PDB file of C-alpha atoms and ligand atoms in Angstrom:
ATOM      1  CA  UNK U   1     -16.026  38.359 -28.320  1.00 95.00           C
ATOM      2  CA  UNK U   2     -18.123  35.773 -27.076  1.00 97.00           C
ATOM      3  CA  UNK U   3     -17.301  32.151 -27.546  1.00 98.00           C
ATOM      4  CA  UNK U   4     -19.612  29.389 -27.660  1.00 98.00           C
ATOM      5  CA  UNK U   5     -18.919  24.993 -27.739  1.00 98.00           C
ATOM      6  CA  UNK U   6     -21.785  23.246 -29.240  1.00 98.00           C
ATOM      7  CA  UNK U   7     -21.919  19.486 -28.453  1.00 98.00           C
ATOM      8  CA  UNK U   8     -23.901  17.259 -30.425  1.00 98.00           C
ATOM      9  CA  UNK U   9     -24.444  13.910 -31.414  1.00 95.00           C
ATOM     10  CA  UNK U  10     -26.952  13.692 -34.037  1.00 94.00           C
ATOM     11  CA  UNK U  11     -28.673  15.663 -36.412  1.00 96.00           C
ATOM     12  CA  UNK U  12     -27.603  18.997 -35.255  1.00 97.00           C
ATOM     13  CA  UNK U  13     -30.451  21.275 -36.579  1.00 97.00           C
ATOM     14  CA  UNK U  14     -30.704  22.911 -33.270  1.00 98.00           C
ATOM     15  CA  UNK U  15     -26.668  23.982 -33.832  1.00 98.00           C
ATOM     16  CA  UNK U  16     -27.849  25.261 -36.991  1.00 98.00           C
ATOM     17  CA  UNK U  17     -30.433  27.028 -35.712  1.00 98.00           C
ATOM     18  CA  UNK U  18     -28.465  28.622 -33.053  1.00 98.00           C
ATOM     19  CA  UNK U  19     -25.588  29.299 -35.532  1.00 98.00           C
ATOM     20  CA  UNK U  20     -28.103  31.008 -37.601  1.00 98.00           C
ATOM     21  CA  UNK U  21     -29.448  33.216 -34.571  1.00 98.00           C
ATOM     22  CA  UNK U  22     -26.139  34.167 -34.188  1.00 98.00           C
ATOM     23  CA  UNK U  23     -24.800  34.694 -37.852  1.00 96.00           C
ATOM     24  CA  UNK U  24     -25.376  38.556 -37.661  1.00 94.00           C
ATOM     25  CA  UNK U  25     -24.058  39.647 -34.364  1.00 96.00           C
ATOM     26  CA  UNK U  26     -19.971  40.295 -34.518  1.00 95.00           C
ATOM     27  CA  UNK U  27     -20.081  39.993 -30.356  1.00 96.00           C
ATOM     28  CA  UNK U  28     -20.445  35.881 -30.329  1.00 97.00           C
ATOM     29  CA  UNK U  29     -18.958  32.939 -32.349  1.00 97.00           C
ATOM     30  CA  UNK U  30     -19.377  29.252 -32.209  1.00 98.00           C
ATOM     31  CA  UNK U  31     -15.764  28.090 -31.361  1.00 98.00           C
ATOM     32  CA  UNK U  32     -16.106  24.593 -32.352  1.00 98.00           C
ATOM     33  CA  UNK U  33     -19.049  22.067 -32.528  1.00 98.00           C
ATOM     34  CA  UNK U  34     -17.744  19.075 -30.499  1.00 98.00           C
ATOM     35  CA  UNK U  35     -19.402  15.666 -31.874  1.00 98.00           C
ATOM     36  CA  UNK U  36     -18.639  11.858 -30.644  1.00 97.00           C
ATOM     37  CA  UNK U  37     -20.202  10.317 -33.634  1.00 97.00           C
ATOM     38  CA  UNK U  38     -17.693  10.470 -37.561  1.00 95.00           C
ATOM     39  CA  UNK U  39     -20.444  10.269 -39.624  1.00 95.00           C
ATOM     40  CA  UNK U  40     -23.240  12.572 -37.888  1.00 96.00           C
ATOM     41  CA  UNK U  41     -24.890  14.967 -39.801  1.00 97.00           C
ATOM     42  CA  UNK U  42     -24.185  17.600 -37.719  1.00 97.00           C
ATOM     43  CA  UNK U  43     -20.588  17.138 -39.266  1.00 97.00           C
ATOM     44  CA  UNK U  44     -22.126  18.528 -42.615  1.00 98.00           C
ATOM     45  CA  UNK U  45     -23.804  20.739 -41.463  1.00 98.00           C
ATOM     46  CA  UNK U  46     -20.687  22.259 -39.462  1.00 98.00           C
ATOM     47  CA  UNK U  47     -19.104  22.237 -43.199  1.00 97.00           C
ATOM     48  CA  UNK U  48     -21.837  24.041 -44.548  1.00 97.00           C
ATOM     49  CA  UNK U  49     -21.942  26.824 -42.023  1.00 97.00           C
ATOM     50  CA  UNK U  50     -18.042  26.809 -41.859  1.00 96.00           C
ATOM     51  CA  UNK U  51     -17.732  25.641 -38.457  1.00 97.00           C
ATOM     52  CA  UNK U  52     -15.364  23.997 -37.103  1.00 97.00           C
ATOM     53  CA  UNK U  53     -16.385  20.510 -36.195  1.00 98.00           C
ATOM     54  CA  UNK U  54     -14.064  18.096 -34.127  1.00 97.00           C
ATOM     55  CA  UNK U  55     -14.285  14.682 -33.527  1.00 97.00           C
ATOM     56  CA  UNK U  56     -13.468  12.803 -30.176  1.00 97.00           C
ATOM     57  CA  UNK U  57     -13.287   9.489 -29.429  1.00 95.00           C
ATOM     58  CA  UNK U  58     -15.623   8.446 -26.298  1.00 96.00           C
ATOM     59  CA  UNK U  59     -13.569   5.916 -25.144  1.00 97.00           C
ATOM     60  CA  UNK U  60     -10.787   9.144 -24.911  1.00 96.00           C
ATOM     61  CA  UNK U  61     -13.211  11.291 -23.519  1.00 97.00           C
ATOM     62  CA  UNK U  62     -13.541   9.234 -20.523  1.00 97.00           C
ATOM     63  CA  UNK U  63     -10.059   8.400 -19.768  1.00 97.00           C
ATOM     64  CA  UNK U  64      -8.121  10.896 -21.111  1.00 97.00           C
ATOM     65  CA  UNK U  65      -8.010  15.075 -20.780  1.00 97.00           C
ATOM     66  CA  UNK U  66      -8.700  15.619 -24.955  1.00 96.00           C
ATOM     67  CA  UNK U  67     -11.404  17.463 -24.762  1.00 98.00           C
ATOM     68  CA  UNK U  68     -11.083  19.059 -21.394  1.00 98.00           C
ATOM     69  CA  UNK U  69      -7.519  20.576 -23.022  1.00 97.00           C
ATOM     70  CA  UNK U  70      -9.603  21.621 -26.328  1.00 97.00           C
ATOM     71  CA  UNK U  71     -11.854  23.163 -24.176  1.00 98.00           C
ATOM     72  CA  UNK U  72      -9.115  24.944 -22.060  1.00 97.00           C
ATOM     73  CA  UNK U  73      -7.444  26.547 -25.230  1.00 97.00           C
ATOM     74  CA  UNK U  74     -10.675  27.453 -26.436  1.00 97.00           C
ATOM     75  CA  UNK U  75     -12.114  29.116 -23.380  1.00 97.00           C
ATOM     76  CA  UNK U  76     -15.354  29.164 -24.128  1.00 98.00           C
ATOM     77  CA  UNK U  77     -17.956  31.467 -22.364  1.00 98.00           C
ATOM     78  CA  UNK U  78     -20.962  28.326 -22.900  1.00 98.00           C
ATOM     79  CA  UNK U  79     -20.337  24.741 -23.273  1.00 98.00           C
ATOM     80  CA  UNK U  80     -24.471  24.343 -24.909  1.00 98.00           C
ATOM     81  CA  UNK U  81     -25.168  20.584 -25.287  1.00 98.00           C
ATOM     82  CA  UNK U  82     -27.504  20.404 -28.065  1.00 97.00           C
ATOM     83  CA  UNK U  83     -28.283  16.995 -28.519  1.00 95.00           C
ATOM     84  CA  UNK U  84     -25.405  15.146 -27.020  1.00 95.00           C
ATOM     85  CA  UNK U  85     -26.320  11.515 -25.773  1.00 91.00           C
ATOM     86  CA  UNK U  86     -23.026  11.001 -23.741  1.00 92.00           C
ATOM     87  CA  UNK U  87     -23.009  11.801 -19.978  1.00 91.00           C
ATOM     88  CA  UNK U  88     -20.431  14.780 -19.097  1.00 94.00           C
ATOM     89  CA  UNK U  89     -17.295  13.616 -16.909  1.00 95.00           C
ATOM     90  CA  UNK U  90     -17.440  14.835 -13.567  1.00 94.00           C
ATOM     91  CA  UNK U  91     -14.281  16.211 -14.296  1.00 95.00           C
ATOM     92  CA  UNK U  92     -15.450  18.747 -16.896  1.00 96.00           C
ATOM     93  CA  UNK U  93     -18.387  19.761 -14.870  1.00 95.00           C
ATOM     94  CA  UNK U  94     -16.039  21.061 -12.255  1.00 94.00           C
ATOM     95  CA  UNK U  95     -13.690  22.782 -14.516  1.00 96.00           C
ATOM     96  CA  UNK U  96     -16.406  24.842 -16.219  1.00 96.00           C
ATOM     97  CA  UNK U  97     -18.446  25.836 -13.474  1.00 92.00           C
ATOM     98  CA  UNK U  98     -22.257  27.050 -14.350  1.00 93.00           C
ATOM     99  CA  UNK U  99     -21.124  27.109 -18.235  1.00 96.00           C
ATOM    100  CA  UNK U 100     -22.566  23.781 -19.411  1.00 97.00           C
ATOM    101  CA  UNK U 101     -26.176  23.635 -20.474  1.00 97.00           C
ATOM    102  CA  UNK U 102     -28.317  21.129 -21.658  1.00 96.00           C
ATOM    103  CA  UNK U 103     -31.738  21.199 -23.706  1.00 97.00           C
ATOM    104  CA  UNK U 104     -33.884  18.214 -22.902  1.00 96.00           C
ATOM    105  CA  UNK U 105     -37.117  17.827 -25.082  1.00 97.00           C
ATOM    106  CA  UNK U 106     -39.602  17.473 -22.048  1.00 97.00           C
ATOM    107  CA  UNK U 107     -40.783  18.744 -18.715  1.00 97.00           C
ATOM    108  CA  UNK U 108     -38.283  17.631 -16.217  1.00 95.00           C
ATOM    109  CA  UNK U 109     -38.483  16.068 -13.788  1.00 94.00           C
ATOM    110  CA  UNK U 110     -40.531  13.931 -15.884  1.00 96.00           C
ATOM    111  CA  UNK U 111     -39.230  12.004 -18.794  1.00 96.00           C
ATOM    112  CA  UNK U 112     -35.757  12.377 -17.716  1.00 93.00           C
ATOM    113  CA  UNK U 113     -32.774  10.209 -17.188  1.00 87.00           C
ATOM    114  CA  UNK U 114     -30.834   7.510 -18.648  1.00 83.00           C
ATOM    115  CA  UNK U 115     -32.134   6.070 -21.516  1.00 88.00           C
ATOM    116  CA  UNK U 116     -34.407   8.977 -21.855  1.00 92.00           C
ATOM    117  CA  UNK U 117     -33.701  10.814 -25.263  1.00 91.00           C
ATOM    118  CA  UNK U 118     -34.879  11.347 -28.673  1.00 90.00           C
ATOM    119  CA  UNK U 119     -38.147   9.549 -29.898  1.00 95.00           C
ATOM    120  CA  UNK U 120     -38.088   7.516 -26.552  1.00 96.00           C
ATOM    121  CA  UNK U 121     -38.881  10.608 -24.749  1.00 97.00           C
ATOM    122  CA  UNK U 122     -41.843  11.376 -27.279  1.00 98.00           C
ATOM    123  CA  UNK U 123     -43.087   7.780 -27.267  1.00 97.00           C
ATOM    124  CA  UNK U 124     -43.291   7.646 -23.253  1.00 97.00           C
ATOM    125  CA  UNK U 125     -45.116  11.167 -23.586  1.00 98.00           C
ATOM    126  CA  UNK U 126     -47.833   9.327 -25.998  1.00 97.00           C
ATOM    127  CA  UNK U 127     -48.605   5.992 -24.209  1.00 97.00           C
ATOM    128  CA  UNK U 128     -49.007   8.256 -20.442  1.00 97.00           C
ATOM    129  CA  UNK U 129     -51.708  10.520 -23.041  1.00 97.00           C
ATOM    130  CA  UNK U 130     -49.891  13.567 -21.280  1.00 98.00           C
ATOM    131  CA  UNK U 131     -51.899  16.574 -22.434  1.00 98.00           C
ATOM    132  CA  UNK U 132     -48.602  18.779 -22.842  1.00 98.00           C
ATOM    133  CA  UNK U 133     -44.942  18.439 -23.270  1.00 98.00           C
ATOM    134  CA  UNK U 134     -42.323  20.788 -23.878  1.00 98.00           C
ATOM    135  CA  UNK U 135     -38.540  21.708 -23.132  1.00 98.00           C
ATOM    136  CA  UNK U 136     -35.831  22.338 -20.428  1.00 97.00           C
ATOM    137  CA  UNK U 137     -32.825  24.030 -20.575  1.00 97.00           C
ATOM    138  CA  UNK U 138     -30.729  23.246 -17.753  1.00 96.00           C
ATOM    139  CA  UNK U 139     -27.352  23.733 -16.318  1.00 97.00           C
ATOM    140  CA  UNK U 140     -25.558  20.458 -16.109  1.00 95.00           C
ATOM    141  CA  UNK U 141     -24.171  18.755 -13.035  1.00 87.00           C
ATOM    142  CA  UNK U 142     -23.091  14.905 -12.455  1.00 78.00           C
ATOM    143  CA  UNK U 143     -26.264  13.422 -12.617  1.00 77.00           C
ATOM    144  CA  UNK U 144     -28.543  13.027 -16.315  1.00 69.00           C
ATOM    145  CA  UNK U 145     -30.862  16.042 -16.387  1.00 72.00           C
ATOM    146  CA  UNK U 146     -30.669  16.528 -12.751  1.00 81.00           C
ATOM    147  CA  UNK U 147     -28.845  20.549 -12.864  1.00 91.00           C
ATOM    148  CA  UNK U 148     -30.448  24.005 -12.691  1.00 95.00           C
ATOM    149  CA  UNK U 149     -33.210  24.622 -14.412  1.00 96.00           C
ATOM    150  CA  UNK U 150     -32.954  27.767 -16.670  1.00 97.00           C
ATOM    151  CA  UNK U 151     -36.000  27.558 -18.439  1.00 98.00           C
ATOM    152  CA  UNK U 152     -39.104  25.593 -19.352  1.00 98.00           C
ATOM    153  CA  UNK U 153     -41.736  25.997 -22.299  1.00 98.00           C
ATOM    154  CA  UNK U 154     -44.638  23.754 -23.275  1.00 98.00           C
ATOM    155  CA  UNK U 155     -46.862  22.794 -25.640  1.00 98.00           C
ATOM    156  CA  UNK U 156     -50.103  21.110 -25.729  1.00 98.00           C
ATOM    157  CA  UNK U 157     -50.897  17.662 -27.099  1.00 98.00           C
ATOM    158  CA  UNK U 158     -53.430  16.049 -28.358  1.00 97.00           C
ATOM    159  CA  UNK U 159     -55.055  12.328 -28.270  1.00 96.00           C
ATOM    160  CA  UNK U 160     -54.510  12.333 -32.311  1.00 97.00           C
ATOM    161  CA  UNK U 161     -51.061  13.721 -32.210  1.00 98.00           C
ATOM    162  CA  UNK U 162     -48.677  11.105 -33.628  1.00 97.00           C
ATOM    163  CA  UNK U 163     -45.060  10.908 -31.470  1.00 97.00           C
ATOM    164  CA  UNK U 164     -43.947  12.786 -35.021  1.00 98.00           C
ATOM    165  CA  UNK U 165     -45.629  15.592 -34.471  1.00 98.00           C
ATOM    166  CA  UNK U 166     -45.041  15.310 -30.592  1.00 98.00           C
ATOM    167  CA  UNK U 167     -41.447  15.727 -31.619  1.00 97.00           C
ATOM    168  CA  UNK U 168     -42.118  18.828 -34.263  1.00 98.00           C
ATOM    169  CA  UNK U 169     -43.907  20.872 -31.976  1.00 98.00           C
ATOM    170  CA  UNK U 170     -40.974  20.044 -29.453  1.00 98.00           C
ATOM    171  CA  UNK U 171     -38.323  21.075 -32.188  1.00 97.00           C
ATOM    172  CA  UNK U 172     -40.226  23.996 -33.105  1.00 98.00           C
ATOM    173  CA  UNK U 173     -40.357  24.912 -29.224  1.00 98.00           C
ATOM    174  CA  UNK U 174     -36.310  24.421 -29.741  1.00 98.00           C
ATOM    175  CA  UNK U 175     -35.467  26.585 -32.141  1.00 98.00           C
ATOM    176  CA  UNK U 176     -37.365  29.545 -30.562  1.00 98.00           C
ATOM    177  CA  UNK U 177     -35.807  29.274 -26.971  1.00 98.00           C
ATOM    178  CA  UNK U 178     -33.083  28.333 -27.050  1.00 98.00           C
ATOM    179  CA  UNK U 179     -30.666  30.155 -28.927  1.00 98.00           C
ATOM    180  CA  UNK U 180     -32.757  33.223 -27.314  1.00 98.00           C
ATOM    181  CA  UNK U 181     -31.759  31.442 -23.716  1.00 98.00           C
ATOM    182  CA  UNK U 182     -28.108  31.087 -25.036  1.00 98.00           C
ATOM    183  CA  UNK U 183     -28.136  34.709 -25.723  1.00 98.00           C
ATOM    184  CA  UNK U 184     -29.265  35.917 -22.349  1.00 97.00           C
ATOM    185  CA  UNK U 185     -26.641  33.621 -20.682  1.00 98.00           C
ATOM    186  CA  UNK U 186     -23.688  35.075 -22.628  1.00 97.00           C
ATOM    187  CA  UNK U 187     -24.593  38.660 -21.607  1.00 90.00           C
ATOM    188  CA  UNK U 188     -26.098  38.165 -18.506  1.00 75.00           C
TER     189      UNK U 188
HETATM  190  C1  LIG N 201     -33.353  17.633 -29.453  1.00 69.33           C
HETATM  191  O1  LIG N 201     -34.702  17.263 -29.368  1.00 69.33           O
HETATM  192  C2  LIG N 201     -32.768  17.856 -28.099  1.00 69.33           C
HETATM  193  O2  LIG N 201     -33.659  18.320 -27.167  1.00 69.33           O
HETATM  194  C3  LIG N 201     -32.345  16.479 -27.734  1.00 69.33           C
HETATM  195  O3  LIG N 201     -31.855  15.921 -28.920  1.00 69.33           O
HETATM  196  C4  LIG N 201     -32.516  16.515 -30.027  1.00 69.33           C
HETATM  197  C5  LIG N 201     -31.450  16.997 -30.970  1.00 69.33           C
HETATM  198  O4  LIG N 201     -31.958  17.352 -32.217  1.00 69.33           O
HETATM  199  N1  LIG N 201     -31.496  16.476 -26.597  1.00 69.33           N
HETATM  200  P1  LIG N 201     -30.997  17.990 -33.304  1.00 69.33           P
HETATM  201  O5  LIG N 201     -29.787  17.068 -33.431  1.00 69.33           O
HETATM  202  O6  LIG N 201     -30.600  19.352 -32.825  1.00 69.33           O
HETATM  203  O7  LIG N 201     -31.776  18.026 -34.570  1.00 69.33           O
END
């Protein structure tokens, strides 16, 4: 059995997308879905899908071994960051080796760093009138969006395109990669 740890600090449709993907196939389970936010909405998600979601504090994520000793008992083949805002401790990088990946909702190099997530990303996309956007999955290393890149997809956009539907066609680019990315990884 394959395991997979989802982090995520928002919304978490992409961890229901991915847990959907994966609902049918008896070779891979999401272990946990690791979140640093009580009330996201991930969380209820996780409850709907019957998922374990845990909590951390990030103050004890920085300064303490919690979730590098949940990750240890869990052993997970992928640590997938699916919308997690915090940077990843050097610490955990080196213990899990080219198993953390990130999705970042643009072309990197561009539009990446701190400060650079969510609508901000979409709204920087708009006032440069970039013709296209798009994804990257990445491995993760020490620096913000700086590992490995695994894979890239775009899609156009257009003068009359709104940052909202910047960010749907982004989403939409989301849910089709990267749980099929994911996939690849685990049995690679
Ligand atoms: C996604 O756009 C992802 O690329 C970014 O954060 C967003 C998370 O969306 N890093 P959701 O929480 O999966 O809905």
């Amino acid at each position: 059995m394959k395991r997979i740890v989802l982090f995520a600090s928002g919304s978490g449709s992409n961890v229901e997308n991915i847990s959907n993907y994966f609902s049918n196939n008896s070779e891979v389970t999401i272990a946990a879905v690791l979140t640093n936010k009580n009330n996201a909405k991930v969380i209820e998600r996780c409850n709907q899908l019957n998922i374990s979601a845990l909590y951390f504090n990030r103050h004890a994520f920085y300064t303490s071994d919690c979730v590098l000793d949940i990750l240890k008992n869990i052993n997970p083949d992928l640590i997938v960051l699916a919308g997690f805002l915090l940077k990843v401790p050097e610490k955990l990088v080196k213990n899990f080796p080219n198993k953390i990946i990130n999705i970042h909702p643009a072309l990197l190099p561009k539009y990446g760093g701190k400060g650079m997530y969510g609508m901000n990303v979409h709204n920087a996309v708009k006032t440069n009138n970039e013709q296209e956007t798009g994804i990257t999955i990445h491995y993760v290393n020490e620096n913000y969006d700086e590992g490995a890149i695994i894979k890239q997809a775009k899609t156009p956009v257009s003068a009359t395109d709104t940052t909202d539907d910047i960010a749907h066609k982004v989403h939409e680019l989301e849910y089709k990669h990267f749980p099929k990315v994911i996939d690849s990884l685990l049995h690679g």
